[in-house]
Amino acid sequence: MTNRLTTLLAGRPAVFDGGYGWLLQERGLPMGECAESWNLENPEAVAALHDEYASAGAVLVTTNTFGATEPRLAQHGLSGRATEVNHAGAAVTRTVADRHGALVAGDIGPTGELLEPLGTLTPEAATALFADQVRGLRDGGADLLLVETMSDLAEARAAVAAAREVAPELPLVVTLSFDTNLRTMMGVDPVGALRTLAEDGVDAVGANCGRGPDEMRTIAEQLAAARPDGLLLVAQSNAGLPELDGDRFVYTVGPEAMAEHALELRGLGVDVIGACCGSSPEHTRAMAAALATG
């Protein structure tokens, strides 16, 4: 079967965008306020950042909805508004993407709750929480769904189940976050995650966040060696680790180094490449240019 994401890309470069939360804070988002609230209260600022990424060469533009599930929104006075916040996030991204011929990736992050047996959240309840999010993303105009920064494979699979239930027509990308031990916080290894999610029928599997390009290189090697035919691989590394510079944190890997990393990832067989925390449109521009010419 043809991969749905490959079909959707239709030959366009498979370049994801980068970080959002820290950049929105630099643009005025108050510390402690959830970034997703700006989908309702300051959509112009969200659209402006989307536009910067799309102008820099991102073909896959991520909605500002990483924490837009009920448990996280409830902590910020937005209880009961998950579908609304996600719809607004997808709609503002859709407007920008249409101007650039880009695609809207509906972003889904962890709920912030622990699943059984470590916590009280059941897989069925997690699926229901994600379903509210998927519904808003679908109706707001998402072209695909991105389940990212997962540590618990059961939670990732609950998000997959929600996507199948609510929007089975949308391509589905799932990435987990691995540390220096090449395990997620819950002990999941890259190959085990890949095999399970491939059996679940997702379109692309990979890694995001983490500690930086060095670890991502090793993870990509493992994923490439184990992937079945037809499954795409995704990698979105942090721009290194934050270091304190005066009164603010700065990340250690600049655009040029991330561009070299992007070429290395492509050489390892990674199909879809972007960046994560600490990255900016400047990183995306350098990476997109390198992938286009390298």
Tab-separated table of C-alpha atoms in Angstrom:
chain	number	residue	atom	x	y	z
A	1	MET	CA	0.000	0.000	0.000
A	2	THR	CA	1.160	3.549	-0.721
A	3	ASN	CA	2.121	5.505	2.368
A	4	ARG	CA	-0.536	8.179	2.987
A	5	LEU	CA	1.993	10.790	4.044
A	6	THR	CA	4.045	10.206	0.899
A	7	THR	CA	0.888	10.696	-1.153
A	8	LEU	CA	-0.001	13.871	0.751
A	9	LEU	CA	3.469	15.362	0.284
A	10	ALA	CA	3.192	14.795	-3.475
A	11	GLY	CA	6.896	15.277	-4.007
A	12	ARG	CA	7.270	18.330	-1.764
A	13	PRO	CA	10.277	18.409	0.604
A	14	ALA	CA	9.450	16.632	3.854
A	15	VAL	CA	10.717	19.409	6.139
A	16	PHE	CA	9.076	20.012	9.526
A	17	ASP	CA	9.272	23.295	11.417
A	18	GLY	CA	10.842	23.748	14.878
A	19	GLY	CA	10.243	25.113	18.363
A	20	TYR	CA	7.221	27.183	19.376
A	21	GLY	CA	6.817	27.609	23.122
A	22	TRP	CA	10.035	29.450	23.863
A	23	LEU	CA	9.661	31.651	20.777
A	24	LEU	CA	6.125	32.649	21.744
A	25	GLN	CA	7.492	33.595	25.167
A	26	GLU	CA	10.046	35.820	23.460
A	27	ARG	CA	7.123	37.384	21.588
A	28	GLY	CA	5.275	38.225	24.795
A	29	LEU	CA	3.596	35.066	26.086
A	30	PRO	CA	3.682	35.486	29.880
A	31	MET	CA	5.688	32.953	31.865
A	32	GLY	CA	3.367	30.301	33.258
A	33	GLU	CA	0.645	30.897	30.673
A	34	CYS	CA	-0.013	28.044	28.287
A	35	ALA	CA	0.968	28.725	24.703
A	36	GLU	CA	-2.258	27.180	23.436
A	37	SER	CA	-4.318	29.983	25.003
A	38	TRP	CA	-2.950	32.296	22.321
A	39	ASN	CA	-4.878	30.363	19.671
A	40	LEU	CA	-7.906	32.138	21.139
A	41	GLU	CA	-6.436	35.310	22.629
A	42	ASN	CA	-3.607	36.268	20.268
A	43	PRO	CA	-3.937	34.286	17.036
A	44	GLU	CA	-2.067	36.985	15.109
A	45	ALA	CA	1.147	36.230	17.021
A	46	VAL	CA	0.734	32.488	16.432
A	47	ALA	CA	0.088	33.078	12.726
A	48	ALA	CA	3.160	35.299	12.477
A	49	LEU	CA	5.392	32.522	13.838
A	50	HIS	CA	3.814	29.976	11.503
A	51	ASP	CA	4.495	32.357	8.644
A	52	GLU	CA	8.152	32.670	9.639
A	53	TYR	CA	8.564	28.903	9.557
A	54	ALA	CA	6.731	28.458	6.274
A	55	SER	CA	8.753	31.273	4.708
A	56	ALA	CA	11.909	29.549	5.948
A	57	GLY	CA	11.064	26.372	4.050
A	58	ALA	CA	8.926	24.279	6.387
A	59	VAL	CA	6.446	22.267	4.326
A	60	LEU	CA	4.939	20.633	7.419
A	61	VAL	CA	3.739	23.388	9.764
A	62	THR	CA	2.776	22.292	13.269
A	63	THR	CA	-0.290	23.614	15.061
A	64	ASN	CA	0.150	25.348	18.412
A	65	THR	CA	-1.755	22.582	20.226
A	66	PHE	CA	0.908	20.439	21.898
A	67	GLY	CA	-0.698	20.747	25.343
A	68	ALA	CA	-4.305	21.140	24.230
A	69	THR	CA	-5.844	18.185	26.028
A	70	GLU	CA	-8.307	18.624	28.878
A	71	PRO	CA	-5.918	17.859	31.792
A	72	ARG	CA	-3.355	20.430	30.669
A	73	LEU	CA	-5.877	23.075	29.632
A	74	ALA	CA	-7.758	22.730	32.913
A	75	GLN	CA	-4.639	23.897	34.746
A	76	HIS	CA	-4.924	27.210	32.905
A	77	GLY	CA	-8.624	27.940	33.243
A	78	LEU	CA	-9.590	26.386	29.913
A	79	SER	CA	-11.440	23.316	31.129
A	80	GLY	CA	-14.029	21.995	28.705
A	81	ARG	CA	-12.557	23.894	25.748
A	82	ALA	CA	-10.176	21.322	24.247
A	83	THR	CA	-12.020	20.957	20.969
A	84	GLU	CA	-12.375	24.746	20.650
A	85	VAL	CA	-8.682	25.421	21.336
A	86	ASN	CA	-7.587	22.753	18.874
A	87	HIS	CA	-9.981	23.967	16.198
A	88	ALA	CA	-8.658	27.503	16.584
A	89	GLY	CA	-5.057	26.289	16.460
A	90	ALA	CA	-5.622	24.313	13.280
A	91	ALA	CA	-7.608	27.104	11.642
A	92	VAL	CA	-4.909	29.743	12.132
A	93	THR	CA	-2.272	27.338	10.822
A	94	ARG	CA	-4.483	26.483	7.841
A	95	THR	CA	-4.662	30.126	6.804
A	96	VAL	CA	-0.869	30.456	6.819
A	97	ALA	CA	-0.223	27.082	5.188
A	98	ASP	CA	-2.553	27.874	2.306
A	99	ARG	CA	-0.555	31.001	1.480
A	100	HIS	CA	2.652	28.957	1.243
A	101	GLY	CA	1.428	25.680	-0.218
A	102	ALA	CA	2.350	23.964	3.055
A	103	LEU	CA	0.642	21.224	5.058
A	104	VAL	CA	-0.936	21.503	8.518
A	105	ALA	CA	0.276	18.964	11.079
A	106	GLY	CA	-2.178	18.752	13.961
A	107	ASP	CA	0.021	18.548	17.048
A	108	ILE	CA	-0.826	16.165	19.894
A	109	GLY	CA	1.380	15.926	22.975
A	110	PRO	CA	1.122	13.895	26.187
A	111	THR	CA	-1.857	14.507	28.470
A	112	GLY	CA	0.373	15.102	31.480
A	113	GLU	CA	-1.377	12.260	33.310
A	114	LEU	CA	0.074	8.816	34.039
A	115	LEU	CA	-1.702	5.787	32.646
A	116	GLU	CA	-2.424	2.694	34.688
A	117	PRO	CA	-0.732	1.026	36.521
A	118	LEU	CA	1.564	3.969	37.374
A	119	GLY	CA	-1.355	6.382	37.461
A	120	THR	CA	-5.138	6.378	37.380
A	121	LEU	CA	-5.802	7.205	33.728
A	122	THR	CA	-7.147	4.236	31.772
A	123	PRO	CA	-6.278	3.742	28.099
A	124	GLU	CA	-9.941	4.231	27.249
A	125	ALA	CA	-10.072	7.543	29.099
A	126	ALA	CA	-6.865	8.677	27.409
A	127	THR	CA	-8.342	7.816	24.021
A	128	ALA	CA	-11.408	9.922	24.841
A	129	LEU	CA	-9.212	12.896	25.796
A	130	PHE	CA	-7.254	12.623	22.566
A	131	ALA	CA	-10.469	12.212	20.568
A	132	ASP	CA	-11.634	15.672	21.679
A	133	GLN	CA	-8.317	17.056	20.464
A	134	VAL	CA	-8.388	15.202	17.152
A	135	ARG	CA	-11.928	16.365	16.492
A	136	GLY	CA	-10.921	20.005	16.783
A	137	LEU	CA	-7.783	19.546	14.679
A	138	ARG	CA	-9.682	17.737	11.937
A	139	ASP	CA	-12.487	20.276	11.769
A	140	GLY	CA	-10.006	23.159	11.893
A	141	GLY	CA	-8.275	21.939	8.749
A	142	ALA	CA	-5.381	19.658	9.697
A	143	ASP	CA	-3.892	17.647	6.818
A	144	LEU	CA	-2.217	15.090	9.087
A	145	LEU	CA	-1.806	14.335	12.782
A	146	LEU	CA	1.484	14.481	14.700
A	147	VAL	CA	1.586	12.608	18.004
A	148	GLU	CA	4.874	13.745	19.545
A	149	THR	CA	7.178	13.715	22.571
A	150	MET	CA	5.615	10.560	23.949
A	151	SER	CA	7.285	8.561	26.721
A	152	ASP	CA	4.612	5.948	27.382
A	153	LEU	CA	3.914	3.674	24.416
A	154	ALA	CA	0.439	2.953	25.824
A	155	GLU	CA	-0.357	6.674	25.746
A	156	ALA	CA	0.944	6.952	22.189
A	157	ARG	CA	-1.280	4.052	21.192
A	158	ALA	CA	-4.275	5.731	22.881
A	159	ALA	CA	-3.670	8.757	20.656
A	160	VAL	CA	-3.420	6.471	17.633
A	161	ALA	CA	-6.725	4.873	18.599
A	162	ALA	CA	-8.342	8.303	18.859
A	163	ALA	CA	-7.049	9.251	15.423
A	164	ARG	CA	-8.426	6.044	13.940
A	165	GLU	CA	-11.782	6.649	15.585
A	166	VAL	CA	-12.239	10.325	14.724
A	167	ALA	CA	-10.129	11.009	11.633
A	168	PRO	CA	-9.100	7.742	9.980
A	169	GLU	CA	-8.519	9.574	6.697
A	170	LEU	CA	-5.612	11.652	8.040
A	171	PRO	CA	-2.000	10.415	7.812
A	172	LEU	CA	-0.546	9.746	11.247
A	173	VAL	CA	2.990	10.474	12.488
A	174	VAL	CA	4.165	9.347	15.943
A	175	THR	CA	7.421	10.347	17.623
A	176	LEU	CA	8.780	9.514	21.058
A	177	SER	CA	11.400	11.284	23.136
A	178	PHE	CA	14.493	9.248	24.066
A	179	ASP	CA	17.304	10.131	26.473
A	180	THR	CA	21.024	9.308	26.554
A	181	ASN	CA	20.228	5.716	27.539
A	182	LEU	CA	18.207	5.459	24.313
A	183	ARG	CA	15.045	4.855	26.289
A	184	THR	CA	12.030	7.011	26.988
A	185	MET	CA	11.253	8.005	30.561
A	186	MET	CA	9.018	4.916	30.680
A	187	GLY	CA	11.743	2.609	29.375
A	188	VAL	CA	10.612	2.280	25.754
A	189	ASP	CA	13.409	1.696	23.225
A	190	PRO	CA	13.340	3.015	19.619
A	191	VAL	CA	13.069	-0.339	17.875
A	192	GLY	CA	10.333	-1.616	20.175
A	193	ALA	CA	8.333	1.552	19.618
A	194	LEU	CA	8.797	1.352	15.861
A	195	ARG	CA	7.640	-2.247	15.629
A	196	THR	CA	4.556	-1.693	17.777
A	197	LEU	CA	3.481	1.481	15.990
A	198	ALA	CA	4.134	-0.014	12.562
A	199	GLU	CA	1.772	-2.854	13.491
A	200	ASP	CA	-0.777	-0.203	14.491
A	201	GLY	CA	-0.661	1.087	10.920
A	202	VAL	CA	0.784	4.565	11.410
A	203	ASP	CA	2.418	6.280	8.434
A	204	ALA	CA	5.629	7.495	10.060
A	205	VAL	CA	7.532	6.803	13.283
A	206	GLY	CA	10.494	8.543	14.800
A	207	ALA	CA	11.993	10.627	17.576
A	208	ASN	CA	11.836	14.233	18.682
A	209	CYS	CA	13.172	16.414	21.474
A	210	GLY	CA	15.884	14.611	23.484
A	211	ARG	CA	19.341	15.982	24.173
A	212	GLY	CA	20.540	16.918	20.717
A	213	PRO	CA	21.957	15.714	17.402
A	214	ASP	CA	24.448	13.185	18.811
A	215	GLU	CA	21.792	11.031	20.441
A	216	MET	CA	19.413	11.555	17.528
A	217	ARG	CA	22.034	10.157	15.154
A	218	THR	CA	22.217	6.900	17.103
A	219	ILE	CA	18.435	6.645	17.366
A	220	ALA	CA	18.067	7.211	13.621
A	221	GLU	CA	20.554	4.430	12.905
A	222	GLN	CA	18.525	2.008	15.018
A	223	LEU	CA	15.230	3.002	13.448
A	224	ALA	CA	16.589	2.759	9.919
A	225	ALA	CA	17.943	-0.730	10.539
A	226	ALA	CA	14.604	-1.989	11.845
A	227	ARG	CA	11.922	-0.278	9.788
A	228	PRO	CA	9.581	-2.313	7.582
A	229	ASP	CA	8.900	-1.423	3.962
A	230	GLY	CA	6.511	1.474	3.489
A	231	LEU	CA	7.053	3.140	6.868
A	232	LEU	CA	8.560	6.637	6.883
A	233	LEU	CA	11.064	7.765	9.515
A	234	VAL	CA	10.985	11.131	11.286
A	235	ALA	CA	13.628	12.966	13.331
A	236	GLN	CA	13.283	16.337	15.070
A	237	SER	CA	16.198	16.996	17.404
A	238	ASN	CA	16.513	19.722	19.980
A	239	ALA	CA	19.106	22.360	19.142
A	240	GLY	CA	21.344	20.921	21.834
A	241	LEU	CA	20.759	21.679	25.507
A	242	PRO	CA	19.965	25.026	27.121
A	243	GLU	CA	22.708	26.893	28.935
A	244	LEU	CA	22.308	29.954	31.135
A	245	ASP	CA	23.598	33.114	29.454
A	246	GLY	CA	23.071	36.039	31.784
A	247	ASP	CA	19.408	35.991	32.714
A	248	ARG	CA	18.203	33.764	29.882
A	249	PHE	CA	18.737	30.272	28.551
A	250	VAL	CA	20.278	29.747	25.124
A	251	TYR	CA	20.640	26.529	23.160
A	252	THR	CA	24.042	25.272	22.047
A	253	VAL	CA	23.520	24.130	18.437
A	254	GLY	CA	23.198	26.836	15.810
A	255	PRO	CA	21.555	26.804	12.380
A	256	GLU	CA	24.672	25.743	10.458
A	257	ALA	CA	25.296	22.745	12.712
A	258	MET	CA	21.646	21.728	12.484
A	259	ALA	CA	21.871	21.934	8.697
A	260	GLU	CA	24.801	19.504	8.762
A	261	HIS	CA	22.778	17.288	11.089
A	262	ALA	CA	19.856	17.323	8.638
A	263	LEU	CA	22.097	16.074	5.834
A	264	GLU	CA	23.462	13.370	8.100
A	265	LEU	CA	19.954	12.230	8.985
A	266	ARG	CA	18.965	12.027	5.352
A	267	GLY	CA	22.065	9.949	4.662
A	268	LEU	CA	20.968	7.551	7.400
A	269	GLY	CA	17.594	7.081	5.718
A	270	VAL	CA	15.376	9.507	7.634
A	271	ASP	CA	12.530	10.698	5.402
A	272	VAL	CA	11.021	13.607	7.347
A	273	ILE	CA	13.376	16.031	9.094
A	274	GLY	CA	12.780	18.995	11.378
A	275	ALA	CA	13.869	20.434	14.700
A	276	CYS	CA	12.468	20.841	18.196
A	277	CYS	CA	13.203	22.812	21.383
A	278	GLY	CA	15.657	25.672	21.035
A	279	SER	CA	15.273	25.836	17.276
A	280	SER	CA	13.903	28.777	15.330
A	281	PRO	CA	12.977	29.709	11.758
A	282	GLU	CA	16.683	30.399	11.201
A	283	HIS	CA	17.438	26.740	11.959
A	284	THR	CA	14.645	25.644	9.624
A	285	ARG	CA	15.920	27.896	6.833
A	286	ALA	CA	19.423	26.456	7.093
A	287	MET	CA	18.149	22.878	7.234
A	288	ALA	CA	15.732	23.291	4.323
A	289	ALA	CA	18.417	24.899	2.187
A	290	ALA	CA	20.903	22.140	2.947
A	291	LEU	CA	18.410	19.411	2.148
A	292	ALA	CA	17.449	21.125	-1.097
A	293	THR	CA	21.002	21.431	-2.370
A	294	GLY	CA	23.041	18.805	-0.524
